Short mmCIF file of C-alpha atoms and ligand atoms in Angstrom, two decimals:
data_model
loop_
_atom_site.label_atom_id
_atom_site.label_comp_id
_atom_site.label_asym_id
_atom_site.label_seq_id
_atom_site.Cartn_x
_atom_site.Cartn_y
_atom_site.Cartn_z
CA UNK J 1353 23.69 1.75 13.81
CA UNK J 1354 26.04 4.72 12.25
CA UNK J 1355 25.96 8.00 13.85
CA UNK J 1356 23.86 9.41 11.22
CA UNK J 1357 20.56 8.71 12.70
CA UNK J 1358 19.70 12.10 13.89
CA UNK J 1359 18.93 12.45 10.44
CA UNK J 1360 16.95 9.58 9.27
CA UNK J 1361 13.29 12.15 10.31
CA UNK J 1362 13.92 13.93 6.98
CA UNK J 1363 12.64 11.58 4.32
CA UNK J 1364 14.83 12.16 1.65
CA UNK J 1365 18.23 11.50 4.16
CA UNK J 1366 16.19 8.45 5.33
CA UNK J 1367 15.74 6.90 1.78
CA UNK J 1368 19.13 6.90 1.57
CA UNK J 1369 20.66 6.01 4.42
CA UNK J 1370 17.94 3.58 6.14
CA UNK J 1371 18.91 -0.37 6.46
CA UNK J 1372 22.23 0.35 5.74
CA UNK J 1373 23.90 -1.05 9.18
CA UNK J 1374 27.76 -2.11 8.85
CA UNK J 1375 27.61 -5.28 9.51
CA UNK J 1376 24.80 -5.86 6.49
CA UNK J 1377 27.33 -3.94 4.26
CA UNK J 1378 30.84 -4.71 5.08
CA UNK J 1379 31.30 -0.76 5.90
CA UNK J 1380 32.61 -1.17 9.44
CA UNK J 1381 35.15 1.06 10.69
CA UNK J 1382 37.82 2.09 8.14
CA UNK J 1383 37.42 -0.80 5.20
CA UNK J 1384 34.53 1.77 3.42
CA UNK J 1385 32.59 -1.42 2.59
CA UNK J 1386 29.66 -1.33 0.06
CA UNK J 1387 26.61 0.59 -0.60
CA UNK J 1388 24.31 -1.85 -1.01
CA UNK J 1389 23.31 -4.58 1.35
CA UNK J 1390 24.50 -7.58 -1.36
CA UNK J 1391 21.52 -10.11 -2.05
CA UNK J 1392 22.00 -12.89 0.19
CA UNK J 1393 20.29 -15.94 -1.26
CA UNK J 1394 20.34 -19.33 1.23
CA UNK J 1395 18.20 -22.15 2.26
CA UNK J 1396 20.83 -23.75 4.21
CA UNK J 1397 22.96 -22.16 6.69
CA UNK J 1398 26.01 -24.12 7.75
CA UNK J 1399 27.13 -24.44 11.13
CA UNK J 1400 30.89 -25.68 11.60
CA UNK J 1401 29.72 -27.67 14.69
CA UNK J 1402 26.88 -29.47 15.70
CA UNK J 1403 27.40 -27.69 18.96
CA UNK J 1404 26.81 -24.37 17.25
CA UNK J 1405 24.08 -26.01 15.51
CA UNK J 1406 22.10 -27.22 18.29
CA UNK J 1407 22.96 -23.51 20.09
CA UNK J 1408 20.96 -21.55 17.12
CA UNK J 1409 18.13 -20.06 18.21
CA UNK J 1410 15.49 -20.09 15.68
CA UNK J 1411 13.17 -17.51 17.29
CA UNK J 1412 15.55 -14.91 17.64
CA UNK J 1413 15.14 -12.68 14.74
CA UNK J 1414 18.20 -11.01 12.53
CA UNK J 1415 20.37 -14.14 12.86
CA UNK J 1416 21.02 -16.27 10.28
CA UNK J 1417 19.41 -20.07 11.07
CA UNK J 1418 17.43 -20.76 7.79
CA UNK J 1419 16.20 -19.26 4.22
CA UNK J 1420 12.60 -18.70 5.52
CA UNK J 1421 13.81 -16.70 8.26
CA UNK J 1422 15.65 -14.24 6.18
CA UNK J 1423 19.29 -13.44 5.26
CA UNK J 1424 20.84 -9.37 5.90
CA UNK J 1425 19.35 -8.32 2.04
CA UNK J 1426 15.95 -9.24 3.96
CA UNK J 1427 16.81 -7.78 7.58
CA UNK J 1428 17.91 -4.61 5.91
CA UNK J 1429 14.66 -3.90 3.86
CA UNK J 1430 12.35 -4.99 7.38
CA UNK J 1431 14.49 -1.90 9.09
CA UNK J 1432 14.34 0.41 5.88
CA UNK J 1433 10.23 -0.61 6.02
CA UNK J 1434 10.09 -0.15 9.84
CA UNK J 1435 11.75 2.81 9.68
CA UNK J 1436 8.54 4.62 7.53
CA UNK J 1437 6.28 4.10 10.17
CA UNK J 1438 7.59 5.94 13.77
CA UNK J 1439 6.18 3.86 16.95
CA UNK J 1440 6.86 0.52 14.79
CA UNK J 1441 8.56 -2.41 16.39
CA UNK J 1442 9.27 -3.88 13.05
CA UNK J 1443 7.65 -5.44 9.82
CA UNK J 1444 6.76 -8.89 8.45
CA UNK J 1445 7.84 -9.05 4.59
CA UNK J 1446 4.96 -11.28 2.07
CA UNK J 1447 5.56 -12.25 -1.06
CA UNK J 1448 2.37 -9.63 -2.52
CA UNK J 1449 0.42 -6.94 -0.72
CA UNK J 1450 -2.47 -9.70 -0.32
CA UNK J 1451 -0.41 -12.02 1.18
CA UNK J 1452 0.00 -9.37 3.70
CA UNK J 1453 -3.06 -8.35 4.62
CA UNK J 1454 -4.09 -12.13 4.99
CA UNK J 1455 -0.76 -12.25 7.37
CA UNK J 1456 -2.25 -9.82 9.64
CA UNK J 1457 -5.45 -10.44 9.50
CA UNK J 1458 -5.13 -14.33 10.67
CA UNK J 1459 -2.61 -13.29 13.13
CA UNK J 1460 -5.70 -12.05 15.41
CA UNK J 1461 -9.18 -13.06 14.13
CA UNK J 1462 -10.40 -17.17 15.16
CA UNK J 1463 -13.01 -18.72 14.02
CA UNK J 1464 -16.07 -17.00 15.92
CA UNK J 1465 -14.60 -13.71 15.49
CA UNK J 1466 -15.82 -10.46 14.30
CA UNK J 1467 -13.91 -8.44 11.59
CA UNK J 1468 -15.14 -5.24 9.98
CA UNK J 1469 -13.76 -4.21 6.51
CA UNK J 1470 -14.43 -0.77 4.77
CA UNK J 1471 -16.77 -1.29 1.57
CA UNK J 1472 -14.25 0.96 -0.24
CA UNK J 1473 -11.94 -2.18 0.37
CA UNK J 1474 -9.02 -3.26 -2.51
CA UNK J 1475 -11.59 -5.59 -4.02
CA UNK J 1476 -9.42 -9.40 -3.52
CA UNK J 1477 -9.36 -7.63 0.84
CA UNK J 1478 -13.21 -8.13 0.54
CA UNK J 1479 -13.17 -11.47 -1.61
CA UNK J 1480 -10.69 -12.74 1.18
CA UNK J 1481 -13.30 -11.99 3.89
CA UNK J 1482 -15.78 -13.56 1.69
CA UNK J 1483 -13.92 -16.95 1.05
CA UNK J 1484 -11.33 -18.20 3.41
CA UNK J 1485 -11.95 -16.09 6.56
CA UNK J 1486 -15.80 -17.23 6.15
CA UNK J 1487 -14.67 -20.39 5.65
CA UNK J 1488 -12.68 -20.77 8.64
CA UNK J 1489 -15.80 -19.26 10.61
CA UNK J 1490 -14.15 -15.55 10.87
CA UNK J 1491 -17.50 -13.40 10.11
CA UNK J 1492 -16.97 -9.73 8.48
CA UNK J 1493 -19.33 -6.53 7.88
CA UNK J 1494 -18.85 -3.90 5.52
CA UNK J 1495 -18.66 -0.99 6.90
CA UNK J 1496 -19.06 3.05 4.98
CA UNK J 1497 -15.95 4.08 4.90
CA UNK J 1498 -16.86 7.95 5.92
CA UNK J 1499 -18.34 6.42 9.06
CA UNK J 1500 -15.47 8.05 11.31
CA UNK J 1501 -15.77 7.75 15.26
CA UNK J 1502 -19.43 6.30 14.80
CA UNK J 1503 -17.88 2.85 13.77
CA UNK J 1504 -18.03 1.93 17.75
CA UNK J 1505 -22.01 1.43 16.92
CA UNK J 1506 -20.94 -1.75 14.27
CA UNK J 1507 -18.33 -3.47 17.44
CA UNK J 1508 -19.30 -6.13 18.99
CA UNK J 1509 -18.12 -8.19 21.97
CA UNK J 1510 -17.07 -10.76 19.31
CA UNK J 1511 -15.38 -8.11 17.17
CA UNK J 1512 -11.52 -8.17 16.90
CA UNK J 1513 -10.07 -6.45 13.76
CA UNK J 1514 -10.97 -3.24 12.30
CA UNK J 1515 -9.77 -2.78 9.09
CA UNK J 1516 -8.82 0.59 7.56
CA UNK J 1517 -8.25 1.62 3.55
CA UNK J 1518 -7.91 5.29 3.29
CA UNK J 1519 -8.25 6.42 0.44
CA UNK J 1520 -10.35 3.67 -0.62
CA UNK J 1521 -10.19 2.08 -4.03
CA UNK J 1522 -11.68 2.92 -6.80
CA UNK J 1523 -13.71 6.15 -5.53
CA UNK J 1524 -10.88 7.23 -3.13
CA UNK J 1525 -12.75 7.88 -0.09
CA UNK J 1526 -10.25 9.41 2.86
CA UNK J 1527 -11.30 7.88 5.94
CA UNK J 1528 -10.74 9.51 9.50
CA UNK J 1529 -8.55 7.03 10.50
CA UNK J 1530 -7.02 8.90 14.15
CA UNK J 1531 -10.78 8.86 15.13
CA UNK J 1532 -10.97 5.49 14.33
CA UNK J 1533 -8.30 3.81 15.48
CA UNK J 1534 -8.88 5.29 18.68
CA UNK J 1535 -12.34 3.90 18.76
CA UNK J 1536 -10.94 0.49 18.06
CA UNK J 1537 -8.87 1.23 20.71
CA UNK J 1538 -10.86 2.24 23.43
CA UNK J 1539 -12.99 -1.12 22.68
CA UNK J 1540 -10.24 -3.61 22.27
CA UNK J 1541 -10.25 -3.90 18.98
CA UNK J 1542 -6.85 -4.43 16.75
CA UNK J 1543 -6.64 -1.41 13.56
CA UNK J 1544 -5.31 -2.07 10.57
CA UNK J 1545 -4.21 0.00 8.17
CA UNK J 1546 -3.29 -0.57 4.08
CA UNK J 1547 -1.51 2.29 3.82
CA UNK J 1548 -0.19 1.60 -0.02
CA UNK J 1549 -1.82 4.83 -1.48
CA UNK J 1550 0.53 6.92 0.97
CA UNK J 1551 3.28 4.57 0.50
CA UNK J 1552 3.22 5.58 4.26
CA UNK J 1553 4.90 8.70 3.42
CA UNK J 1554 2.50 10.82 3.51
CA UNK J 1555 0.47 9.37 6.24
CA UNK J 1556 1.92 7.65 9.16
CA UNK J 1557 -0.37 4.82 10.50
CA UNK J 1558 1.24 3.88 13.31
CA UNK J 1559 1.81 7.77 14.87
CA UNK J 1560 -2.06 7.95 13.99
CA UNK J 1561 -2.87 5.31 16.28
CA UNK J 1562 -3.06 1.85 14.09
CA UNK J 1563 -1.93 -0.74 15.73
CA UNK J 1564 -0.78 -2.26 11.92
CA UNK J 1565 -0.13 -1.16 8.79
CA UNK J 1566 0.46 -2.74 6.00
CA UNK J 1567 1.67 -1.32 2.20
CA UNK J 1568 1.76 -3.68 -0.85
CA UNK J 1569 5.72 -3.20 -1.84
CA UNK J 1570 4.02 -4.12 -5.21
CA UNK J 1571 3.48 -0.17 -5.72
CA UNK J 1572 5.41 2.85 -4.57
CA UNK J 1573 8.59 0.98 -2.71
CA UNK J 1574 8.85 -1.53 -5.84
CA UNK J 1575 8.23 1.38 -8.20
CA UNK J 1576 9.04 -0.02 -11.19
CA UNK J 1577 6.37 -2.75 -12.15
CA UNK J 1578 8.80 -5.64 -11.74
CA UNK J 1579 8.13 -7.08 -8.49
CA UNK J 1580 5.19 -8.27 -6.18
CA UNK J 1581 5.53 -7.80 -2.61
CA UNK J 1582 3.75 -6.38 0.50
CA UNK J 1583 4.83 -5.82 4.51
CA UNK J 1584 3.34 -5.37 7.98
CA UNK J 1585 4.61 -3.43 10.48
CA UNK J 1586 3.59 -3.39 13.77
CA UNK J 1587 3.22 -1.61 17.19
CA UNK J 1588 5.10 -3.57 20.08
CA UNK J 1589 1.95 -4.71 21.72
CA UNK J 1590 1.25 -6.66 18.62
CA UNK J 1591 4.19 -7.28 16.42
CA UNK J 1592 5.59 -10.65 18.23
CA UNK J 1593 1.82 -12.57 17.18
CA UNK J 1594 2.50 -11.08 13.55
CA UNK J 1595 5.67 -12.25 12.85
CA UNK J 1596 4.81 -15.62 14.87
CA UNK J 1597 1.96 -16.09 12.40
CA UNK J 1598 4.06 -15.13 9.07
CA UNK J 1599 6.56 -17.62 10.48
CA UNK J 1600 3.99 -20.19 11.43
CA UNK J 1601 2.34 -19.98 7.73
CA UNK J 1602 5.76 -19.80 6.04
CA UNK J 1603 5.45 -16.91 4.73
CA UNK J 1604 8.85 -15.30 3.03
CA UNK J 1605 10.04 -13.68 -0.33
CA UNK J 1606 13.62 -13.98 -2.16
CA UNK J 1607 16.87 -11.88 -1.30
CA UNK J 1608 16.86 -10.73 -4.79
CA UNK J 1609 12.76 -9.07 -4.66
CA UNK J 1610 14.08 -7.72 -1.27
CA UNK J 1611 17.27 -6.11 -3.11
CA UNK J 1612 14.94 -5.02 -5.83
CA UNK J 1613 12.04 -3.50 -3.12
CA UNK J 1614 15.46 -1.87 -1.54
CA UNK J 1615 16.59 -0.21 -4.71
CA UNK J 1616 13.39 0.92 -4.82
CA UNK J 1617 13.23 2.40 -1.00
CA UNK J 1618 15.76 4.81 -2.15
CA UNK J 1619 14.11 6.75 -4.53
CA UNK J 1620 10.54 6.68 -3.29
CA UNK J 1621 10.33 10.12 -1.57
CA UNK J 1622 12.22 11.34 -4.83
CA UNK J 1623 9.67 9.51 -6.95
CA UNK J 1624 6.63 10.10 -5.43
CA UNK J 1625 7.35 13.93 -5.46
CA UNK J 1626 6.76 14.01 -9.20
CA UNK J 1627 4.17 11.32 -9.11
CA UNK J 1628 2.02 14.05 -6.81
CA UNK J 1629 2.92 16.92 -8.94
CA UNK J 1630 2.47 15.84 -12.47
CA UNK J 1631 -1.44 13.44 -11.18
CA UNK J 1632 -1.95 17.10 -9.30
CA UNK J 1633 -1.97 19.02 -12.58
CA UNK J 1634 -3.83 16.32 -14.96
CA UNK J 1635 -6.57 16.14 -12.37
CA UNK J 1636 -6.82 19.75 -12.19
CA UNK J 1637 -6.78 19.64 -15.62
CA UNK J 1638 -9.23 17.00 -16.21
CA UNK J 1639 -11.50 18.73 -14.02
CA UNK J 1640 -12.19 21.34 -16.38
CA UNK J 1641 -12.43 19.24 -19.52
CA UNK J 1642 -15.73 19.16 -20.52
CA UNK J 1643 -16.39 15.39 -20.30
CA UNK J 1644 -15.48 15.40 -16.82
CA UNK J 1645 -18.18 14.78 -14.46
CA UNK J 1646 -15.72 14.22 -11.19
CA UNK J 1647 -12.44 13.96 -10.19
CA UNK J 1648 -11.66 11.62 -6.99
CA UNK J 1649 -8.54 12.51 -5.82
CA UNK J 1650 -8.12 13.25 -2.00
CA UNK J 1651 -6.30 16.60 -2.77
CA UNK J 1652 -9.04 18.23 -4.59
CA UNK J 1653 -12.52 19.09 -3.09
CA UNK J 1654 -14.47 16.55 -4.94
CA UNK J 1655 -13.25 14.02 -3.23
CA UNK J 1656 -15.26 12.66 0.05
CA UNK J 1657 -12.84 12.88 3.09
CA UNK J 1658 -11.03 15.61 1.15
CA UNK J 1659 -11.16 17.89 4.56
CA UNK J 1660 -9.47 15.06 6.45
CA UNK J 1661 -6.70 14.22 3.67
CA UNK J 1662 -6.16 18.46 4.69
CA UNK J 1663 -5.91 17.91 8.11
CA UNK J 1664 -3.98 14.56 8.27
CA UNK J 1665 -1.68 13.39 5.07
CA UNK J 1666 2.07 15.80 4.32
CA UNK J 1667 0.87 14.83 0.23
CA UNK J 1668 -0.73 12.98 -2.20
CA UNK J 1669 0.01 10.37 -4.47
CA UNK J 1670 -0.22 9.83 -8.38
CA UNK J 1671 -3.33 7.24 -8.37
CA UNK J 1672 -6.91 8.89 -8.95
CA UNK J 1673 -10.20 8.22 -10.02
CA UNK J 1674 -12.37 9.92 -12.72
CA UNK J 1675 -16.11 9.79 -13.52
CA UNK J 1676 -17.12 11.19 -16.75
CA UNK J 1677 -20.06 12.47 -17.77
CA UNK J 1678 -21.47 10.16 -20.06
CA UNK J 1679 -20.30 6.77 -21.59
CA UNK J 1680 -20.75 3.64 -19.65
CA UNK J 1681 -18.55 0.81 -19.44
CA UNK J 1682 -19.31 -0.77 -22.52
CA UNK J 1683 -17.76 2.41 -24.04
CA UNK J 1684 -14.30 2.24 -22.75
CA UNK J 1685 -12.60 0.32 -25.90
CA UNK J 1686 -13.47 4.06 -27.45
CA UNK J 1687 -11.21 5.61 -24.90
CA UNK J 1688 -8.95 3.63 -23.67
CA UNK J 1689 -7.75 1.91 -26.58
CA UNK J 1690 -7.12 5.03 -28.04
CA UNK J 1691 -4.16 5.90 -25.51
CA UNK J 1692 -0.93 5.25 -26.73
CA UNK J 1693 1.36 6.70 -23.59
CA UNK J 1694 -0.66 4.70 -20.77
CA UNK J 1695 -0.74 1.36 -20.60
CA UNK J 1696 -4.45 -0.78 -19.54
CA UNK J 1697 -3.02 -3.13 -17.46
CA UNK J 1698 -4.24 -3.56 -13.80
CA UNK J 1699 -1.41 -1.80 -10.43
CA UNK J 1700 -0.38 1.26 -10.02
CA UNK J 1701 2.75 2.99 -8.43
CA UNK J 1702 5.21 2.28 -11.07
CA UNK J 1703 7.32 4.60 -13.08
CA UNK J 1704 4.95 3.99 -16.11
CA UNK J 1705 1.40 5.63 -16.38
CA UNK J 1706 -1.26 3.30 -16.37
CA UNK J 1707 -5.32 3.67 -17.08
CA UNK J 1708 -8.32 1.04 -16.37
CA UNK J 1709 -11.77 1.34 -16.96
CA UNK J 1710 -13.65 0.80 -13.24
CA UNK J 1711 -16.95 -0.09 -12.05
CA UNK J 1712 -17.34 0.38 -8.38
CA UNK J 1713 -20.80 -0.05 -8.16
CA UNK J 1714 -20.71 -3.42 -8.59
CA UNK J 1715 -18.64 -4.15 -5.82
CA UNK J 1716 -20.27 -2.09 -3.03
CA UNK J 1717 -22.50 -3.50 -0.69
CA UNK J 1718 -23.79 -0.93 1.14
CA UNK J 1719 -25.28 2.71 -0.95
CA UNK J 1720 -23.30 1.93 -4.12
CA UNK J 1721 -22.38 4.81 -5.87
CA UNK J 1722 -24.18 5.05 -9.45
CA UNK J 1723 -21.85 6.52 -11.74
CA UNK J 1724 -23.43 8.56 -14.61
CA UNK J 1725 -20.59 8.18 -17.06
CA UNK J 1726 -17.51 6.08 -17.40
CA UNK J 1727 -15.75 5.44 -14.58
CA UNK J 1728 -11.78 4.81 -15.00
CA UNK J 1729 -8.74 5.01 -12.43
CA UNK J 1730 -5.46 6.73 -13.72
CA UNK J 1731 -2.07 5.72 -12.23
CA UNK J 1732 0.56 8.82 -13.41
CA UNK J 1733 3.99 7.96 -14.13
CA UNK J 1734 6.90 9.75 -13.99
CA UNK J 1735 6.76 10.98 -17.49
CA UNK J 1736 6.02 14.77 -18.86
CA UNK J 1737 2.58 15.33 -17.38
CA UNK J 1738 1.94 17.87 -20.74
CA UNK J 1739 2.78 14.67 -22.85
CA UNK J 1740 -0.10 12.71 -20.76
CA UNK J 1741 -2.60 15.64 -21.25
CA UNK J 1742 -2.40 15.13 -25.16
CA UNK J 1743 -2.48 11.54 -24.89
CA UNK J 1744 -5.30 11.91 -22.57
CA UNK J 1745 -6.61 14.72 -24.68
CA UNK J 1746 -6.35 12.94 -27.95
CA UNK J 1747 -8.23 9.79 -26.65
CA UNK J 1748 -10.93 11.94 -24.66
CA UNK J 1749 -12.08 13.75 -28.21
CA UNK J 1750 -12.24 10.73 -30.31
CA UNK J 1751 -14.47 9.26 -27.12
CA UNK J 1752 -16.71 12.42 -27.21
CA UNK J 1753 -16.80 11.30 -31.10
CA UNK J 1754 -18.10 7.76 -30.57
CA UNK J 1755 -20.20 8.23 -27.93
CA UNK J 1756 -22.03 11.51 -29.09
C1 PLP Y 2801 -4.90 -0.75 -2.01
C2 PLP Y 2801 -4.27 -2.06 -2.33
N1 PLP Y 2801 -3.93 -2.88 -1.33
C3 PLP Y 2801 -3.35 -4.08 -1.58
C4 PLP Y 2801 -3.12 -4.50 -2.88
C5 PLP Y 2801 -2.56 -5.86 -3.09
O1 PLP Y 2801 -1.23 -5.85 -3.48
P1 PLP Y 2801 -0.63 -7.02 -4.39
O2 PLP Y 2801 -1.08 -6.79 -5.78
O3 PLP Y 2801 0.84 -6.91 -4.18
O4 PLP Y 2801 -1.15 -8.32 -3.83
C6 PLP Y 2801 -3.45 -3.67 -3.95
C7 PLP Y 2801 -3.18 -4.09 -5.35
O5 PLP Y 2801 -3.66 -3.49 -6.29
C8 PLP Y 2801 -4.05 -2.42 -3.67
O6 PLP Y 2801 -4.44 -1.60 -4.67
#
């Protein structure tokens, strides 16, 4: 490593400099090198002996033995990744933010097992539980997500995983996830964490007492709506059986999405500082529209868990929900296709604004919140939040219109 890691705490310094080593970049000692870890692509690695061949060790990691293992463009995004989450021994790369949580998941629940999921969960988490864990005999439980320290009630001997989503989708709920994890710890149970909303920037899983995290790459890292990816990171205690299993299941992604999630890495903090500002002041501002029945976003006090997002997350992020005050699904074409700056098209974290029309009563199992208005989730871009605000503005009054 360079000499520059005393400053790698700082965010902004880290971004930049993180997953940079010399020997991934040519910059050793006096020949000034590149920037950029260059994309290595390879399936085959040639040895100039059979000698040397037969001395590779293909379970030592960082050391080049075959494409699924990974070339420096991969090693160098796995540090960058690790390098978010203090307490870390290092992170599994999938090729999307599912894959990921399906990496972890199987790399501690067998058939028999016990698994509890948030009912706030990213809706494919839930359907994952619902089809192949069930099918391989892994049972799961819903759990409400605002159940904080009482979730030791739901363990049982059998139980192994406790998943974590905070905020959750759709309605944003912030869960209380130090209390949590410690529960799981105290009764043997692995956490883990999707972390995506905080791009774990703003909230440090690990340091909070997860024992995983994961973050689909897909959003905030990738940034730019041109790449599908997620990771894992891990504590020590359990990061050898997740990168056994993402080896075991073959699970890798190219040197040139790994370049691209890099590129991304370095602007994140940079990026998600206006992200937070400019979805800051539209939901502030949608909150006093007069259509506006709520606005779920963790920094404001509508939002449940709001009081924990205060005590535990350094910021917020540009992805909200919104319930208006009348309209109903079958009203959305009236609003949404009405918006000419954000796009209806389903992610979120990408340098273009984005809107969707939600429902997430129908995907709650346990005391499903029924909206009384249109539901929708807004993802803000990086563009003139005052330019969004008429857009938004424009689209809201001709919905008013239609739906009076
Ligand atoms: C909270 C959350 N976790 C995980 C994912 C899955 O990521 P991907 O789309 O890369 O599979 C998403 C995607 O929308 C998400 O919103």
């Amino acid at each position: 490593m360079s000499g520059k890691d005393e400053f790698h705490d700082d965010p902004f310094t880290g971004a930049a400099h993180m997953g940079r080593r010399a020997e991934w970049t040519e910059n050793r000692e006096g020949t000034g090198g590149i920037v950029n870890p260059p994309v290595w692509r390879a399936s085959t690695i040639l040895y100039p002996t059979i000698a040397d061949m037969d001395a590779a060790n293909m379970r030592q990691d960082s050391t080049l033995f075959y494409g699924r293992k990974g070339t420096p463009t991969h090693w160098a995004l796995r540090e960058a990744m690790t390098s978010l989450e203090p307490g870390a021994a290092g992170t599994m790369l999938y090729p999307s933010g599912v894959a990921a949580l399906a990496g972890a998941i199987l790399s501690v629940a067998r058939p028999g097992d016990h698994i509890l999921l948030p009912d706030s969960a990213y809706d494919p988490t839930s359907a994952l539980a619902n089809g192949l864990l069930a099918r391989l005999g892994i049972i799961w439980e819903p759990y409400d997500p605002l159940i904080g320290a009482e979730i030791t009630r739901l363990f049982r001997p059998e139980t192994v995983l406790l998943l974590l989503e905070s905020p959750g989708s759709l309605t944003f709920e912030v869960q209380d996830v130090p209390a949590m994890a410690a529960a799981a710890k105290a009764a043997g149970v692995t956490s883990l964490l999707d972390n995506t909303w905080a791009a774990s920037l703003h909230f440090k899983g690990i340091a909070h007492g997860c024992d995983m995290v994961m973050q689909a790459i897909t959003k905030y890292v990738g940034g730019h709506s041109d790449l599908m990816m997620g990771s894992v990171s891990a504590t020590p205690g359990h990061f050898e059986r997740l990168r056994a299993t993402a080896w075991a299941l073959g699970q890798c992604v190219s040197a040139d999405d790994a370049s691209l999630a890099l590129r991304g890495f370095r602007t994140l903090p940079t990026r998600m500082a206006r992200h937070e500002a400019s979805a800051l002041t539209i939901a502030r501002w949608l909150k006093t529209h007069p259509l506006v029945s709520e606005v779920w976003h963790p920094a404001l006090p509508d939002c449940p868990g709001h009081t924990i997002w205060q005590r535990d997350f350094s910021g917020s992020a540009g992805l909200f929900g919104v319930m208006l005050n009348r309209g109903s699904r079958a009203d959305a074409a009236a609003l949404f296709d009405r918006l000419k700056l954000f796009g209806k098209g389903f992610s979120w974290g990408g340098y273009e604004s984005l809107a969707v029309p939600t429902s997430p009563e129908k995907l709650r199992r346990l005391n499903p919140k029924h909206p009384h208005g249109l539901t929708l989730r807004l993802s803000i871009g990086l563009e003139n939040p005052q330019d969004l605000i008429t857009d938004l503005t424009q689209a809201l009054d001709h919905f008013a219109t239609a739906t009076r």
